[in-house]
Amino acid sequence: MTVQIPTYVVSLAGETVRRAHIAEECSKFGIRPVFVDACDMRGIGQEDLQSRSCLPEHKQGKKKRWLKPGELGCALSHLQVYRRMLEQQEEYALILEDDAMFIRDPRPLLDTGRLKALRERVPFDVLIVGYVKTLPQYLPYYYRRIPLKRLATFDLNGETACFGTPWAQYGCGTVAYIATRSAAQKLLNVNTPPRVAADDWLYFEQHGKVRVIHSRPAFVLEALEKLRSTIRCESLGDCLPKWHSWAVRSVKGWVKYFILNYIKKQ
């Protein structure tokens, strides 16, 4: 019997256009999301910001900084979701942001039985299923540039999905990921009060023992061409590949893939 995991959408209360967008996206696959009102920190003063957060003591140099207002709001919002998961005693949840755009059917992955089977093969706390700052047509380059150490493969309705870890965890956004109950507890422990952005997966891995894996192919991207980010200020052009470094990054990615999968086998 298929049991679909719950879905939460983080969204500012007044963002009617964005809420309509994500509701339509979810309805394509029969997903009934629960909206979680995001914390709006826009316009917050520095003194108030510092009272709600703290400096990341483990970071060095320029990386040891206060969160920006948008980053703080995002972090607080995702922490709200983790608390709800624990209160509801949910083993898994799909967490989306309101600018998420499905690029393939997620339902084969949103089954508790399949996630349990995956977790038995690859113990994980967080499964990244979506990325920010890239467009569908550039995903092959994205995968080539940031390869995974292949830890497990599953057939998802005729399509092979690979699950694994990158060379190093990186800030790939929180537009779409599956969190386990253990992830909710670990993320609350390591980032309350917020000291790093909600997508600082490397920090969470190193200091919170959060086990993060990624799915290839991805199931979600942010709707860059339809909606503007409420946190970042980049233009669409800033999210396009830099062709002067395309070849170099591709070669580096191939080398990393070879090392990850044929040399670092343990």
Coordinates of C-alpha atoms in Angstrom, one line a residue:
M1 CA 0.0 0.0 0.0
T2 CA 1.3 3.4 -1.0
V3 CA 1.4 6.0 1.8
Q4 CA 2.3 9.5 0.6
I5 CA 4.4 11.6 3.0
P6 CA 3.1 15.0 4.1
T7 CA 4.1 18.2 2.2
Y8 CA 4.8 21.5 3.8
V9 CA 5.2 24.8 1.8
V10 CA 7.1 27.7 3.3
S11 CA 5.5 31.0 2.1
L12 CA 5.0 34.5 3.3
A13 CA 1.3 35.0 4.3
G14 CA 0.6 37.8 1.8
E15 CA 2.2 36.2 -1.2
T16 CA -1.0 35.3 -3.0
V17 CA 0.6 34.9 -6.5
R18 CA 3.3 32.6 -5.2
R19 CA 0.9 30.6 -3.2
A20 CA -1.4 30.2 -6.2
H21 CA 1.7 29.1 -8.2
I22 CA 2.8 26.4 -5.8
A23 CA -0.8 25.2 -5.2
E24 CA -1.2 24.7 -8.9
E25 CA 2.2 22.8 -9.1
C26 CA 1.2 20.5 -6.3
S27 CA -2.3 19.9 -7.7
K28 CA -0.7 18.4 -10.9
F29 CA 0.3 15.4 -8.8
G30 CA -2.5 15.3 -6.2
I31 CA -0.3 16.8 -3.5
R32 CA -2.2 18.6 -0.8
P33 CA 0.3 20.9 0.9
V34 CA 0.2 22.4 4.3
F35 CA 1.2 26.1 4.1
V36 CA 3.5 27.4 6.8
D37 CA 3.6 31.2 7.2
A38 CA 7.1 32.3 6.7
C39 CA 8.8 34.7 9.1
D40 CA 9.1 38.1 7.4
M41 CA 12.3 39.7 8.6
R42 CA 12.4 42.3 5.8
G43 CA 13.0 45.7 7.4
I44 CA 14.3 44.3 10.7
G45 CA 17.0 46.4 12.4
Q46 CA 20.4 45.1 13.1
E47 CA 19.9 45.1 16.9
D48 CA 16.7 43.1 16.6
L49 CA 18.3 40.8 14.1
Q50 CA 21.2 40.0 16.4
S51 CA 18.8 39.4 19.3
R52 CA 17.1 36.6 17.2
S53 CA 20.3 35.0 15.9
C54 CA 23.9 34.4 16.8
L55 CA 27.3 34.3 15.1
P56 CA 28.5 30.9 13.8
E57 CA 31.5 30.5 16.1
H58 CA 32.9 27.6 14.0
K59 CA 33.3 29.7 10.9
Q60 CA 36.4 31.8 10.1
G61 CA 37.1 35.1 8.5
K62 CA 34.4 36.7 6.4
K63 CA 32.2 33.6 6.7
K64 CA 31.8 34.4 10.4
R65 CA 29.0 37.0 9.9
W66 CA 25.5 37.8 11.0
L67 CA 22.7 36.4 8.8
K68 CA 21.0 38.9 6.4
P69 CA 17.4 39.6 7.2
G70 CA 16.1 37.4 4.4
E71 CA 18.4 34.5 5.5
L72 CA 17.2 34.8 9.1
G73 CA 13.6 34.8 8.0
C74 CA 14.2 31.7 5.8
A75 CA 16.0 29.9 8.6
L76 CA 13.3 30.7 11.2
S77 CA 10.6 29.5 8.8
H78 CA 12.2 26.1 8.1
L79 CA 12.8 25.7 11.9
Q80 CA 9.0 26.1 12.3
V81 CA 8.5 23.2 9.9
Y82 CA 10.8 21.0 11.8
R83 CA 8.9 21.7 15.0
R84 CA 5.7 20.8 13.4
M85 CA 7.2 17.5 12.1
L86 CA 8.2 16.6 15.7
E87 CA 4.8 17.6 17.1
Q88 CA 3.0 15.5 14.5
Q89 CA 5.5 12.7 14.9
E90 CA 6.0 12.5 11.2
E91 CA 8.8 10.2 10.0
Y92 CA 9.2 12.1 6.7
A93 CA 8.0 15.3 5.0
L94 CA 8.6 17.0 1.7
I95 CA 9.5 20.6 2.3
L96 CA 8.9 23.1 -0.5
E97 CA 9.3 26.8 -0.9
D98 CA 6.6 28.7 -2.8
D99 CA 8.7 29.2 -5.9
A100 CA 9.2 25.5 -6.5
M101 CA 8.5 24.1 -9.9
F102 CA 8.2 20.3 -10.5
I103 CA 10.2 19.1 -13.5
R104 CA 9.2 15.5 -13.1
D105 CA 6.6 13.4 -11.2
P106 CA 7.7 13.3 -7.6
R107 CA 5.1 10.7 -6.4
P108 CA 7.3 7.6 -6.8
L109 CA 9.7 9.2 -4.3
L110 CA 7.1 10.4 -1.9
D111 CA 6.1 6.9 -0.7
T112 CA 7.1 6.0 2.9
G113 CA 7.9 2.4 1.9
R114 CA 10.3 3.5 -0.8
L115 CA 12.0 6.1 1.4
K116 CA 12.4 3.4 4.1
A117 CA 14.0 1.1 1.5
L118 CA 16.3 3.8 0.4
R119 CA 17.2 4.7 4.0
E120 CA 18.1 1.0 4.7
R121 CA 20.7 1.2 1.8
V122 CA 21.9 4.8 2.4
P123 CA 21.2 6.1 5.9
F124 CA 20.2 9.8 5.5
D125 CA 18.5 12.6 7.4
V126 CA 18.0 15.0 4.4
L127 CA 17.4 14.1 0.8
I128 CA 17.8 17.1 -1.6
V129 CA 15.4 16.8 -4.5
G130 CA 15.5 20.3 -5.9
Y131 CA 18.0 23.1 -6.7
V132 CA 18.1 26.8 -7.0
K133 CA 19.7 29.2 -9.5
T134 CA 19.6 26.9 -12.5
L135 CA 17.3 26.3 -15.4
P136 CA 16.0 23.0 -16.8
Q137 CA 18.1 23.2 -20.0
Y138 CA 21.3 23.6 -18.0
L139 CA 20.8 20.7 -15.7
P140 CA 23.1 18.4 -17.7
Y141 CA 25.9 20.9 -17.1
Y142 CA 24.9 21.3 -13.4
Y143 CA 25.1 17.5 -12.9
R144 CA 28.5 17.3 -14.8
R145 CA 29.9 20.2 -12.7
I146 CA 28.7 18.8 -9.4
P147 CA 28.8 15.0 -9.6
L148 CA 27.7 12.6 -6.9
K149 CA 29.3 9.6 -5.3
R150 CA 26.7 7.0 -6.3
L151 CA 25.5 5.2 -3.2
A152 CA 22.2 3.7 -4.4
T153 CA 20.0 3.5 -7.5
F154 CA 16.3 2.9 -7.7
D155 CA 13.9 2.4 -10.5
L156 CA 11.2 5.0 -10.2
N157 CA 8.4 4.2 -12.6
G158 CA 10.8 3.3 -15.4
E159 CA 13.3 6.0 -14.7
T160 CA 16.6 5.3 -12.9
A161 CA 17.3 7.6 -10.0
C162 CA 20.7 7.8 -8.4
F163 CA 21.3 8.9 -4.8
G164 CA 24.5 10.0 -3.3
T165 CA 26.8 12.7 -2.0
P166 CA 28.8 15.4 -3.7
W167 CA 32.5 16.1 -3.3
A168 CA 31.5 18.5 -0.5
Q169 CA 28.1 19.6 0.6
Y170 CA 27.2 23.1 -0.6
G171 CA 24.4 25.7 -0.3
C172 CA 22.0 24.5 -3.0
G173 CA 18.9 26.1 -1.6
T174 CA 15.9 24.8 0.3
V175 CA 13.4 24.9 -2.6
A176 CA 12.7 21.2 -2.2
Y177 CA 14.0 18.5 0.1
I178 CA 12.7 15.5 2.1
A179 CA 13.5 15.7 5.8
T180 CA 13.3 12.8 8.2
R181 CA 12.2 13.1 11.9
S182 CA 15.9 12.7 12.9
A183 CA 16.7 15.6 10.5
A184 CA 14.1 17.8 12.2
Q185 CA 15.6 17.2 15.6
K186 CA 19.2 17.6 14.5
L187 CA 18.6 20.8 12.5
L188 CA 16.7 22.3 15.4
N189 CA 19.6 21.4 17.7
V190 CA 22.3 22.8 15.5
N191 CA 20.6 26.0 14.3
T192 CA 18.5 27.3 17.2
P193 CA 18.9 30.2 17.4
P194 CA 19.8 30.6 13.7
R195 CA 23.5 31.1 13.1
V196 CA 23.7 29.9 9.5
A197 CA 21.4 30.0 6.4
A198 CA 18.8 27.2 6.1
D199 CA 20.7 25.6 3.3
D200 CA 24.2 25.5 4.8
W201 CA 24.3 21.8 4.4
L202 CA 28.1 21.6 4.9
Y203 CA 27.8 23.3 8.3
F204 CA 24.9 21.0 9.3
E205 CA 26.9 18.0 8.2
Q206 CA 30.0 19.0 10.1
H207 CA 28.5 20.4 13.3
G208 CA 25.1 18.7 13.5
K209 CA 25.9 15.3 12.1
V210 CA 23.1 15.8 9.6
R211 CA 23.5 13.1 6.8
V212 CA 22.6 14.8 3.5
I213 CA 22.2 13.0 0.2
H214 CA 21.1 14.2 -3.2
S215 CA 18.9 12.8 -6.0
R216 CA 19.8 12.8 -9.6
P217 CA 17.9 13.6 -11.5
A218 CA 16.3 16.4 -9.5
F219 CA 12.6 16.6 -9.2
V220 CA 12.2 20.4 -8.6
L221 CA 13.8 23.6 -9.6
E222 CA 12.9 27.2 -8.6
A223 CA 10.7 29.0 -11.1
L224 CA 13.3 31.5 -12.0
E225 CA 11.6 32.7 -15.1
K226 CA 8.2 33.2 -13.4
L227 CA 9.0 34.4 -9.9
R228 CA 11.6 36.6 -8.3
S229 CA 13.4 35.4 -5.2
T230 CA 12.2 37.1 -2.0
I231 CA 15.7 36.7 -0.5
R232 CA 18.3 37.0 -3.3
C233 CA 18.8 40.0 -5.5
E234 CA 20.4 38.4 -8.6
S235 CA 19.0 38.8 -12.0
L236 CA 18.1 35.8 -14.2
G237 CA 21.3 36.5 -16.1
D238 CA 23.3 35.9 -12.9
C239 CA 22.0 32.3 -12.8
L240 CA 23.1 31.4 -16.3
P241 CA 26.3 29.3 -16.8
K242 CA 29.5 31.3 -17.3
W243 CA 30.6 30.0 -20.6
H244 CA 34.2 31.2 -20.3
S245 CA 34.6 28.6 -17.4
W246 CA 32.2 26.0 -18.8
A247 CA 35.0 23.7 -20.2
V248 CA 37.1 24.0 -17.1
R249 CA 34.3 23.3 -14.7
S250 CA 33.1 20.4 -16.8
V251 CA 36.6 18.8 -16.8
K252 CA 36.9 19.3 -13.0
G253 CA 33.5 17.6 -12.6
W254 CA 34.5 14.6 -14.6
V255 CA 37.7 14.2 -12.6
K256 CA 35.7 14.5 -9.3
Y257 CA 33.2 11.9 -10.6
F258 CA 36.0 9.5 -11.4
I259 CA 37.7 10.0 -8.0
L260 CA 34.4 9.7 -6.1
N261 CA 33.2 6.5 -7.8
Y262 CA 36.4 4.7 -8.8
I263 CA 39.1 5.7 -6.4
K264 CA 37.3 6.7 -3.2
K265 CA 35.2 3.5 -3.0
Q266 CA 34.9 3.5 0.8

